[in-house]
Amino acid sequence: MYKSKMIFPHQIYRVTSFVLSISILSLFSSNLTTALDKPSISRKNSYLFTQIERLNSQQLSNSARIAHNFKDDELLIVGNPTVPRLPGEKTPQLLPIPGAEEEAKAIAKIFKTQAITGNAATETAILRKITQAKIIHLAAHVIELNNSNAIALAPSDRDDGWLSSADIQKLHLKADLVVLRAGKTALGKITGDGVMGLSRAFMVAGAESVIASLWEVDDMAMSFLMTNFYKNLSKNPDKADALRKAILETMKKYPNPEDWAGFISIGLL
């Protein structure tokens, strides 16, 4: 039987402000690399950072599970599912994302597991595993479909392949981390209840934290950043620090801020 847990308002949709501040620093700092290399400079006078660091210390034992002792059913790494057809005969269809598949396989290798790709990545197969997973990595197309964001998974005779925000909100997740490897996954419709989109849907379903993007990112740059993020995470369970280091590594190879500045972390760090 599913056991519910109480979530207080101050725990919902907490944003990693130092990741957001990267975009701000890119506008005001003449030496962005130095600012990122020394995050303590901007933390000293930040109440929000104090609160985040306090939260991190409270969550340390929980976060440690990210780096060690995972069972196969606690890892869900999906890359480049066979794309379902969009409705309408003249509608341009989605193309495969080969970089996402190679990325998923590289991440799976880090954790000594298998990625789910191509025809195997059906909506039914993903839903069968997703509620037990501690890490969920979804490298797939995301589109707006029927007034809701939806992840494009492989269709089967049991489903149409479209995993919508409404579907996700009905799940009971145990995930410490969800990574949405697609453009604009941090966005959504602005309503009286906040920003309603995929990131929010995963938080409502029970995910501790979500990493998402504010805009479209070059496929190769995103794969480079994501692979380095998981390499860092496998050595140190601090998700925020792993993301910061991955961004620094990406900056060296892809100096254009469009390739690395749009990634944010939402939720518990």
PDB file of C-alpha atoms in Angstrom:
ATOM      1  CA  MET A   1       0.000   0.000   0.000  1.00  0.00           C
ATOM      2  CA  TYR A   2       1.322   3.427  -0.923  1.00  0.00           C
ATOM      3  CA  LYS A   3       2.312   5.472   2.109  1.00  0.00           C
ATOM      4  CA  SER A   4       1.822   9.197   1.624  1.00  0.00           C
ATOM      5  CA  LYS A   5       4.241  11.765   3.009  1.00  0.00           C
ATOM      6  CA  MET A   6       3.527  15.309   4.051  1.00  0.00           C
ATOM      7  CA  ILE A   7       5.138  18.019   1.924  1.00  0.00           C
ATOM      8  CA  PHE A   8       5.175  21.518   3.378  1.00  0.00           C
ATOM      9  CA  PRO A   9       4.708  24.566   1.138  1.00  0.00           C
ATOM     10  CA  HIS A  10       8.297  25.750   1.677  1.00  0.00           C
ATOM     11  CA  GLN A  11       9.580  22.410   0.323  1.00  0.00           C
ATOM     12  CA  ILE A  12       7.732  22.667  -2.964  1.00  0.00           C
ATOM     13  CA  TYR A  13       9.460  23.979  -6.061  1.00  0.00           C
ATOM     14  CA  ARG A  14      12.618  25.155  -4.297  1.00  0.00           C
ATOM     15  CA  VAL A  15      15.027  26.251  -7.040  1.00  0.00           C
ATOM     16  CA  THR A  16      18.808  25.883  -6.912  1.00  0.00           C
ATOM     17  CA  SER A  17      19.562  29.573  -6.999  1.00  0.00           C
ATOM     18  CA  PHE A  18      23.241  29.249  -7.765  1.00  0.00           C
ATOM     19  CA  VAL A  19      22.344  27.420 -10.978  1.00  0.00           C
ATOM     20  CA  LEU A  20      19.859  30.135 -11.872  1.00  0.00           C
ATOM     21  CA  SER A  21      22.461  32.745 -10.958  1.00  0.00           C
ATOM     22  CA  ILE A  22      24.725  31.421 -13.727  1.00  0.00           C
ATOM     23  CA  SER A  23      22.522  33.132 -16.309  1.00  0.00           C
ATOM     24  CA  ILE A  24      22.455  36.298 -14.222  1.00  0.00           C
ATOM     25  CA  LEU A  25      26.215  36.256 -13.735  1.00  0.00           C
ATOM     26  CA  SER A  26      26.671  35.883 -17.490  1.00  0.00           C
ATOM     27  CA  LEU A  27      25.027  39.303 -17.843  1.00  0.00           C
ATOM     28  CA  PHE A  28      26.869  41.122 -15.059  1.00  0.00           C
ATOM     29  CA  SER A  29      30.178  39.345 -14.450  1.00  0.00           C
ATOM     30  CA  SER A  30      33.215  39.873 -16.653  1.00  0.00           C
ATOM     31  CA  ASN A  31      34.717  36.652 -15.289  1.00  0.00           C
ATOM     32  CA  LEU A  32      31.945  34.066 -15.165  1.00  0.00           C
ATOM     33  CA  THR A  33      34.295  31.118 -14.795  1.00  0.00           C
ATOM     34  CA  THR A  34      35.807  32.615 -11.647  1.00  0.00           C
ATOM     35  CA  ALA A  35      32.349  33.236 -10.224  1.00  0.00           C
ATOM     36  CA  LEU A  36      31.316  29.644 -10.860  1.00  0.00           C
ATOM     37  CA  ASP A  37      34.595  28.262  -9.546  1.00  0.00           C
ATOM     38  CA  LYS A  38      34.057  30.145  -6.283  1.00  0.00           C
ATOM     39  CA  PRO A  39      30.344  29.856  -5.476  1.00  0.00           C
ATOM     40  CA  SER A  40      31.037  30.843  -1.868  1.00  0.00           C
ATOM     41  CA  ILE A  41      31.489  34.450  -3.031  1.00  0.00           C
ATOM     42  CA  SER A  42      27.830  34.774  -3.919  1.00  0.00           C
ATOM     43  CA  ARG A  43      26.695  32.608  -1.006  1.00  0.00           C
ATOM     44  CA  LYS A  44      28.026  34.779   1.792  1.00  0.00           C
ATOM     45  CA  ASN A  45      25.195  37.277   1.708  1.00  0.00           C
ATOM     46  CA  SER A  46      22.466  34.988   0.449  1.00  0.00           C
ATOM     47  CA  TYR A  47      19.704  33.950   2.798  1.00  0.00           C
ATOM     48  CA  LEU A  48      18.437  31.494   0.200  1.00  0.00           C
ATOM     49  CA  PHE A  49      21.815  29.772   0.014  1.00  0.00           C
ATOM     50  CA  THR A  50      21.837  29.500   3.811  1.00  0.00           C
ATOM     51  CA  GLN A  51      18.476  27.789   3.679  1.00  0.00           C
ATOM     52  CA  ILE A  52      19.572  25.477   0.857  1.00  0.00           C
ATOM     53  CA  GLU A  53      22.783  24.506   2.667  1.00  0.00           C
ATOM     54  CA  ARG A  54      20.797  23.777   5.832  1.00  0.00           C
ATOM     55  CA  LEU A  55      18.447  21.621   3.786  1.00  0.00           C
ATOM     56  CA  ASN A  56      21.409  19.828   2.192  1.00  0.00           C
ATOM     57  CA  SER A  57      22.792  18.863   5.599  1.00  0.00           C
ATOM     58  CA  GLN A  58      19.391  17.534   6.624  1.00  0.00           C
ATOM     59  CA  GLN A  59      19.130  15.502   3.407  1.00  0.00           C
ATOM     60  CA  LEU A  60      22.726  14.190   3.293  1.00  0.00           C
ATOM     61  CA  SER A  61      21.929  10.633   4.330  1.00  0.00           C
ATOM     62  CA  ASN A  62      19.110  10.566   1.781  1.00  0.00           C
ATOM     63  CA  SER A  63      21.284  11.967  -0.994  1.00  0.00           C
ATOM     64  CA  ALA A  64      24.073   9.454  -0.361  1.00  0.00           C
ATOM     65  CA  ARG A  65      21.924   6.786  -1.996  1.00  0.00           C
ATOM     66  CA  ILE A  66      22.440   8.544  -5.303  1.00  0.00           C
ATOM     67  CA  ALA A  67      26.055   7.465  -5.599  1.00  0.00           C
ATOM     68  CA  HIS A  68      26.102   3.932  -4.234  1.00  0.00           C
ATOM     69  CA  ASN A  69      24.374   0.566  -3.921  1.00  0.00           C
ATOM     70  CA  PHE A  70      21.696   0.851  -6.566  1.00  0.00           C
ATOM     71  CA  LYS A  71      19.714  -2.152  -7.659  1.00  0.00           C
ATOM     72  CA  ASP A  72      18.768  -2.450 -11.325  1.00  0.00           C
ATOM     73  CA  ASP A  73      15.116  -1.650 -10.635  1.00  0.00           C
ATOM     74  CA  GLU A  74      16.148   1.617  -8.926  1.00  0.00           C
ATOM     75  CA  LEU A  75      17.687   2.999 -12.118  1.00  0.00           C
ATOM     76  CA  LEU A  76      15.588   4.075 -15.088  1.00  0.00           C
ATOM     77  CA  ILE A  77      17.733   5.423 -17.916  1.00  0.00           C
ATOM     78  CA  VAL A  78      15.860   6.044 -21.161  1.00  0.00           C
ATOM     79  CA  GLY A  79      17.356   7.330 -24.398  1.00  0.00           C
ATOM     80  CA  ASN A  80      15.992   7.929 -27.891  1.00  0.00           C
ATOM     81  CA  PRO A  81      12.732   5.956 -27.751  1.00  0.00           C
ATOM     82  CA  THR A  82      11.176   5.115 -31.098  1.00  0.00           C
ATOM     83  CA  VAL A  83       9.036   8.193 -31.646  1.00  0.00           C
ATOM     84  CA  PRO A  84       5.250   7.901 -31.911  1.00  0.00           C
ATOM     85  CA  ARG A  85       3.469   9.534 -34.803  1.00  0.00           C
ATOM     86  CA  LEU A  86       1.968  12.950 -34.278  1.00  0.00           C
ATOM     87  CA  PRO A  87      -1.721  13.303 -35.177  1.00  0.00           C
ATOM     88  CA  GLY A  88      -2.490  14.705 -38.615  1.00  0.00           C
ATOM     89  CA  GLU A  89      -1.390  13.489 -42.039  1.00  0.00           C
ATOM     90  CA  LYS A  90       0.501  16.687 -42.912  1.00  0.00           C
ATOM     91  CA  THR A  91       2.024  17.247 -39.466  1.00  0.00           C
ATOM     92  CA  PRO A  92       5.858  17.132 -39.514  1.00  0.00           C
ATOM     93  CA  GLN A  93       6.984  14.074 -37.599  1.00  0.00           C
ATOM     94  CA  LEU A  94       9.617  13.899 -34.856  1.00  0.00           C
ATOM     95  CA  LEU A  95      13.092  12.644 -35.754  1.00  0.00           C
ATOM     96  CA  PRO A  96      15.274  10.207 -33.794  1.00  0.00           C
ATOM     97  CA  ILE A  97      17.852  11.632 -31.341  1.00  0.00           C
ATOM     98  CA  PRO A  98      20.938   9.432 -31.772  1.00  0.00           C
ATOM     99  CA  GLY A  99      22.984  11.577 -29.369  1.00  0.00           C
ATOM    100  CA  ALA A 100      20.434  10.869 -26.624  1.00  0.00           C
ATOM    101  CA  GLU A 101      20.813   7.129 -27.137  1.00  0.00           C
ATOM    102  CA  GLU A 102      24.602   7.222 -26.893  1.00  0.00           C
ATOM    103  CA  GLU A 103      24.293   9.451 -23.839  1.00  0.00           C
ATOM    104  CA  ALA A 104      21.893   7.028 -22.126  1.00  0.00           C
ATOM    105  CA  LYS A 105      24.232   4.120 -22.790  1.00  0.00           C
ATOM    106  CA  ALA A 106      27.195   6.080 -21.395  1.00  0.00           C
ATOM    107  CA  ILE A 107      25.246   6.968 -18.246  1.00  0.00           C
ATOM    108  CA  ALA A 108      24.080   3.370 -17.816  1.00  0.00           C
ATOM    109  CA  LYS A 109      27.705   2.234 -18.042  1.00  0.00           C
ATOM    110  CA  ILE A 110      28.628   4.552 -15.159  1.00  0.00           C
ATOM    111  CA  PHE A 111      26.048   2.825 -12.938  1.00  0.00           C
ATOM    112  CA  LYS A 112      26.688  -0.658 -14.382  1.00  0.00           C
ATOM    113  CA  THR A 113      23.161  -1.076 -15.695  1.00  0.00           C
ATOM    114  CA  GLN A 114      21.334  -1.127 -19.043  1.00  0.00           C
ATOM    115  CA  ALA A 115      19.702   1.802 -20.804  1.00  0.00           C
ATOM    116  CA  ILE A 116      16.241   1.401 -22.345  1.00  0.00           C
ATOM    117  CA  THR A 117      16.246   2.656 -25.933  1.00  0.00           C
ATOM    118  CA  GLY A 118      14.422   2.413 -29.252  1.00  0.00           C
ATOM    119  CA  ASN A 119      11.437   0.057 -29.490  1.00  0.00           C
ATOM    120  CA  ALA A 120      11.994  -1.221 -25.944  1.00  0.00           C
ATOM    121  CA  ALA A 121      11.276   2.207 -24.426  1.00  0.00           C
ATOM    122  CA  THR A 122       7.489   1.918 -24.602  1.00  0.00           C
ATOM    123  CA  GLU A 123       5.195   3.899 -22.354  1.00  0.00           C
ATOM    124  CA  THR A 124       4.011   0.645 -20.743  1.00  0.00           C
ATOM    125  CA  ALA A 125       7.586  -0.532 -20.053  1.00  0.00           C
ATOM    126  CA  ILE A 126       8.609   2.814 -18.580  1.00  0.00           C
ATOM    127  CA  LEU A 127       5.543   3.045 -16.336  1.00  0.00           C
ATOM    128  CA  ARG A 128       6.277  -0.469 -15.079  1.00  0.00           C
ATOM    129  CA  LYS A 129       9.698   0.620 -13.786  1.00  0.00           C
ATOM    130  CA  ILE A 130       9.275   4.303 -12.994  1.00  0.00           C
ATOM    131  CA  THR A 131       7.583   4.004  -9.592  1.00  0.00           C
ATOM    132  CA  GLN A 132      10.488   1.985  -8.131  1.00  0.00           C
ATOM    133  CA  ALA A 133      13.315   4.062  -9.596  1.00  0.00           C
ATOM    134  CA  LYS A 134      15.554   6.306  -7.493  1.00  0.00           C
ATOM    135  CA  ILE A 135      17.175   7.920 -10.537  1.00  0.00           C
ATOM    136  CA  ILE A 136      15.052   8.636 -13.606  1.00  0.00           C
ATOM    137  CA  HIS A 137      16.807   9.911 -16.730  1.00  0.00           C
ATOM    138  CA  LEU A 138      14.525  10.622 -19.692  1.00  0.00           C
ATOM    139  CA  ALA A 139      16.303  11.590 -22.922  1.00  0.00           C
ATOM    140  CA  ALA A 140      13.393  11.930 -25.318  1.00  0.00           C
ATOM    141  CA  HIS A 141      11.358  14.461 -27.253  1.00  0.00           C
ATOM    142  CA  VAL A 142       8.946  16.628 -25.254  1.00  0.00           C
ATOM    143  CA  ILE A 143       6.095  18.415 -27.028  1.00  0.00           C
ATOM    144  CA  GLU A 144       2.822  20.136 -26.213  1.00  0.00           C
ATOM    145  CA  LEU A 145      -0.026  17.777 -27.011  1.00  0.00           C
ATOM    146  CA  ASN A 146      -3.704  18.363 -26.237  1.00  0.00           C
ATOM    147  CA  ASN A 147      -2.866  21.393 -24.051  1.00  0.00           C
ATOM    148  CA  SER A 148      -0.388  19.391 -21.963  1.00  0.00           C
ATOM    149  CA  ASN A 149       3.331  18.665 -22.133  1.00  0.00           C
ATOM    150  CA  ALA A 150       4.052  15.082 -23.093  1.00  0.00           C
ATOM    151  CA  ILE A 151       7.157  12.881 -23.324  1.00  0.00           C
ATOM    152  CA  ALA A 152       7.445  10.930 -26.576  1.00  0.00           C
ATOM    153  CA  LEU A 153       8.005   7.252 -25.746  1.00  0.00           C
ATOM    154  CA  ALA A 154       7.805   4.243 -28.052  1.00  0.00           C
ATOM    155  CA  PRO A 155       4.206   3.224 -28.852  1.00  0.00           C
ATOM    156  CA  SER A 156       2.979  -0.326 -28.436  1.00  0.00           C
ATOM    157  CA  ASP A 157      -0.255  -2.278 -28.792  1.00  0.00           C
ATOM    158  CA  ARG A 158      -1.033  -1.280 -25.180  1.00  0.00           C
ATOM    159  CA  ASP A 159      -0.394   2.486 -25.383  1.00  0.00           C
ATOM    160  CA  ASP A 160       0.066   5.423 -27.759  1.00  0.00           C
ATOM    161  CA  GLY A 161       3.540   6.373 -26.481  1.00  0.00           C
ATOM    162  CA  TRP A 162       2.616   9.799 -25.123  1.00  0.00           C
ATOM    163  CA  LEU A 163       3.336  10.202 -21.392  1.00  0.00           C
ATOM    164  CA  SER A 164       1.598  13.439 -20.423  1.00  0.00           C
ATOM    165  CA  SER A 165       1.944  15.711 -17.418  1.00  0.00           C
ATOM    166  CA  ALA A 166      -1.502  14.575 -16.277  1.00  0.00           C
ATOM    167  CA  ASP A 167      -0.375  10.927 -16.444  1.00  0.00           C
ATOM    168  CA  ILE A 168       2.788  11.712 -14.471  1.00  0.00           C
ATOM    169  CA  GLN A 169       0.956  13.538 -11.678  1.00  0.00           C
ATOM    170  CA  LYS A 170      -1.059  10.390 -10.949  1.00  0.00           C
ATOM    171  CA  LEU A 171       2.088   8.351 -10.241  1.00  0.00           C
ATOM    172  CA  HIS A 172       3.573   7.629  -6.794  1.00  0.00           C
ATOM    173  CA  LEU A 173       7.305   8.103  -7.296  1.00  0.00           C
ATOM    174  CA  LYS A 174      10.211   7.273  -4.989  1.00  0.00           C
ATOM    175  CA  ALA A 175      12.760   9.126  -7.117  1.00  0.00           C
ATOM    176  CA  ASP A 176      15.604  11.081  -5.531  1.00  0.00           C
ATOM    177  CA  LEU A 177      16.345  12.603  -8.924  1.00  0.00           C
ATOM    178  CA  VAL A 178      14.554  13.061 -12.240  1.00  0.00           C
ATOM    179  CA  VAL A 179      16.521  14.435 -15.195  1.00  0.00           C
ATOM    180  CA  LEU A 180      14.497  15.698 -18.160  1.00  0.00           C
ATOM    181  CA  ARG A 181      16.931  15.737 -21.046  1.00  0.00           C
ATOM    182  CA  ALA A 182      15.037  17.883 -23.528  1.00  0.00           C
ATOM    183  CA  GLY A 183      14.625  21.574 -24.268  1.00  0.00           C
ATOM    184  CA  LYS A 184      12.229  23.788 -22.307  1.00  0.00           C
ATOM    185  CA  THR A 185      11.349  21.068 -19.788  1.00  0.00           C
ATOM    186  CA  ALA A 186      11.591  23.605 -16.943  1.00  0.00           C
ATOM    187  CA  LEU A 187       8.833  25.698 -18.510  1.00  0.00           C
ATOM    188  CA  GLY A 188       5.062  25.395 -18.481  1.00  0.00           C
ATOM    189  CA  LYS A 189       1.844  27.323 -18.333  1.00  0.00           C
ATOM    190  CA  ILE A 190       1.695  30.088 -15.743  1.00  0.00           C
ATOM    191  CA  THR A 191      -1.447  29.709 -13.625  1.00  0.00           C
ATOM    192  CA  GLY A 192      -2.711  30.860 -10.261  1.00  0.00           C
ATOM    193  CA  ASP A 193      -1.160  27.700  -8.818  1.00  0.00           C
ATOM    194  CA  GLY A 194       2.269  28.339 -10.341  1.00  0.00           C
ATOM    195  CA  VAL A 195       4.042  27.029 -13.427  1.00  0.00           C
ATOM    196  CA  MET A 196       2.297  23.882 -14.614  1.00  0.00           C
ATOM    197  CA  GLY A 197       4.555  21.668 -16.702  1.00  0.00           C
ATOM    198  CA  LEU A 198       6.571  18.459 -16.688  1.00  0.00           C
ATOM    199  CA  SER A 199       8.894  19.514 -13.873  1.00  0.00           C
ATOM    200  CA  ARG A 200       5.962  20.377 -11.644  1.00  0.00           C
ATOM    201  CA  ALA A 201       4.215  17.122 -12.568  1.00  0.00           C
ATOM    202  CA  PHE A 202       7.192  15.039 -11.402  1.00  0.00           C
ATOM    203  CA  MET A 203       7.390  17.011  -8.146  1.00  0.00           C
ATOM    204  CA  VAL A 204       3.686  16.488  -7.498  1.00  0.00           C
ATOM    205  CA  ALA A 205       4.176  12.764  -8.157  1.00  0.00           C
ATOM    206  CA  GLY A 206       6.781  12.608  -5.378  1.00  0.00           C
ATOM    207  CA  ALA A 207      10.196  13.224  -6.955  1.00  0.00           C
ATOM    208  CA  GLU A 208      12.696  14.844  -4.561  1.00  0.00           C
ATOM    209  CA  SER A 209      14.370  16.926  -7.277  1.00  0.00           C
ATOM    210  CA  VAL A 210      14.210  17.573 -11.008  1.00  0.00           C
ATOM    211  CA  ILE A 211      16.891  18.835 -13.384  1.00  0.00           C
ATOM    212  CA  ALA A 212      15.457  20.480 -16.477  1.00  0.00           C
ATOM    213  CA  SER A 213      16.244  23.036 -19.172  1.00  0.00           C
ATOM    214  CA  LEU A 214      14.874  26.507 -19.791  1.00  0.00           C
ATOM    215  CA  TRP A 215      15.490  26.397 -23.554  1.00  0.00           C
ATOM    216  CA  GLU A 216      16.567  24.196 -26.469  1.00  0.00           C
ATOM    217  CA  VAL A 217      20.215  23.087 -26.260  1.00  0.00           C
ATOM    218  CA  ASP A 218      22.537  21.659 -28.902  1.00  0.00           C
ATOM    219  CA  ASP A 219      22.304  17.846 -28.826  1.00  0.00           C
ATOM    220  CA  MET A 220      26.051  17.210 -28.517  1.00  0.00           C
ATOM    221  CA  ALA A 221      26.536  19.882 -25.845  1.00  0.00           C
ATOM    222  CA  MET A 222      23.649  18.488 -23.808  1.00  0.00           C
ATOM    223  CA  SER A 223      25.026  14.942 -24.044  1.00  0.00           C
ATOM    224  CA  PHE A 224      28.442  16.157 -22.932  1.00  0.00           C
ATOM    225  CA  LEU A 225      26.974  18.014 -19.941  1.00  0.00           C
ATOM    226  CA  MET A 226      24.687  15.157 -18.885  1.00  0.00           C
ATOM    227  CA  THR A 227      27.388  12.499 -19.072  1.00  0.00           C
ATOM    228  CA  ASN A 228      29.751  14.619 -16.992  1.00  0.00           C
ATOM    229  CA  PHE A 229      26.981  15.361 -14.500  1.00  0.00           C
ATOM    230  CA  TYR A 230      26.492  11.656 -13.798  1.00  0.00           C
ATOM    231  CA  LYS A 231      30.239  11.025 -13.640  1.00  0.00           C
ATOM    232  CA  ASN A 232      30.450  13.716 -10.957  1.00  0.00           C
ATOM    233  CA  LEU A 233      27.375  12.393  -9.177  1.00  0.00           C
ATOM    234  CA  SER A 234      28.800   8.862  -9.043  1.00  0.00           C
ATOM    235  CA  LYS A 235      31.756  10.247  -7.070  1.00  0.00           C
ATOM    236  CA  ASN A 236      29.901  12.770  -4.893  1.00  0.00           C
ATOM    237  CA  PRO A 237      26.176  12.600  -3.982  1.00  0.00           C
ATOM    238  CA  ASP A 238      25.830  16.406  -3.933  1.00  0.00           C
ATOM    239  CA  LYS A 239      23.520  16.953  -6.917  1.00  0.00           C
ATOM    240  CA  ALA A 240      23.975  20.720  -7.040  1.00  0.00           C
ATOM    241  CA  ASP A 241      27.765  20.455  -6.965  1.00  0.00           C
ATOM    242  CA  ALA A 242      27.713  17.726  -9.609  1.00  0.00           C
ATOM    243  CA  LEU A 243      25.684  19.983 -11.888  1.00  0.00           C
ATOM    244  CA  ARG A 244      27.926  22.997 -11.245  1.00  0.00           C
ATOM    245  CA  LYS A 245      31.043  20.987 -12.121  1.00  0.00           C
ATOM    246  CA  ALA A 246      29.385  19.579 -15.244  1.00  0.00           C
ATOM    247  CA  ILE A 247      28.525  23.104 -16.364  1.00  0.00           C
ATOM    248  CA  LEU A 248      32.124  24.226 -15.800  1.00  0.00           C
ATOM    249  CA  GLU A 249      33.386  21.272 -17.839  1.00  0.00           C
ATOM    250  CA  THR A 250      30.895  22.020 -20.607  1.00  0.00           C
ATOM    251  CA  MET A 251      31.892  25.687 -20.721  1.00  0.00           C
ATOM    252  CA  LYS A 252      35.436  24.719 -21.709  1.00  0.00           C
ATOM    253  CA  LYS A 253      34.289  22.736 -24.735  1.00  0.00           C
ATOM    254  CA  TYR A 254      31.132  24.700 -25.569  1.00  0.00           C
ATOM    255  CA  PRO A 255      31.725  28.339 -24.482  1.00  0.00           C
ATOM    256  CA  ASN A 256      28.394  29.634 -25.820  1.00  0.00           C
ATOM    257  CA  PRO A 257      26.119  30.201 -22.760  1.00  0.00           C
ATOM    258  CA  GLU A 258      23.175  28.818 -24.735  1.00  0.00           C
ATOM    259  CA  ASP A 259      24.796  25.389 -24.404  1.00  0.00           C
ATOM    260  CA  TRP A 260      25.028  25.279 -20.598  1.00  0.00           C
ATOM    261  CA  ALA A 261      23.337  28.221 -18.836  1.00  0.00           C
ATOM    262  CA  GLY A 262      19.759  27.007 -19.156  1.00  0.00           C
ATOM    263  CA  PHE A 263      19.907  24.024 -16.796  1.00  0.00           C
ATOM    264  CA  ILE A 264      18.241  24.356 -13.413  1.00  0.00           C
ATOM    265  CA  SER A 265      17.631  22.075 -10.453  1.00  0.00           C
ATOM    266  CA  ILE A 266      14.254  22.163  -8.726  1.00  0.00           C
ATOM    267  CA  GLY A 267      13.444  20.627  -5.353  1.00  0.00           C
ATOM    268  CA  LEU A 268      15.597  19.132  -2.615  1.00  0.00           C
ATOM    269  CA  LEU A 269      19.309  19.155  -3.305  1.00  0.00           C
TER     270      LEU A 269
END
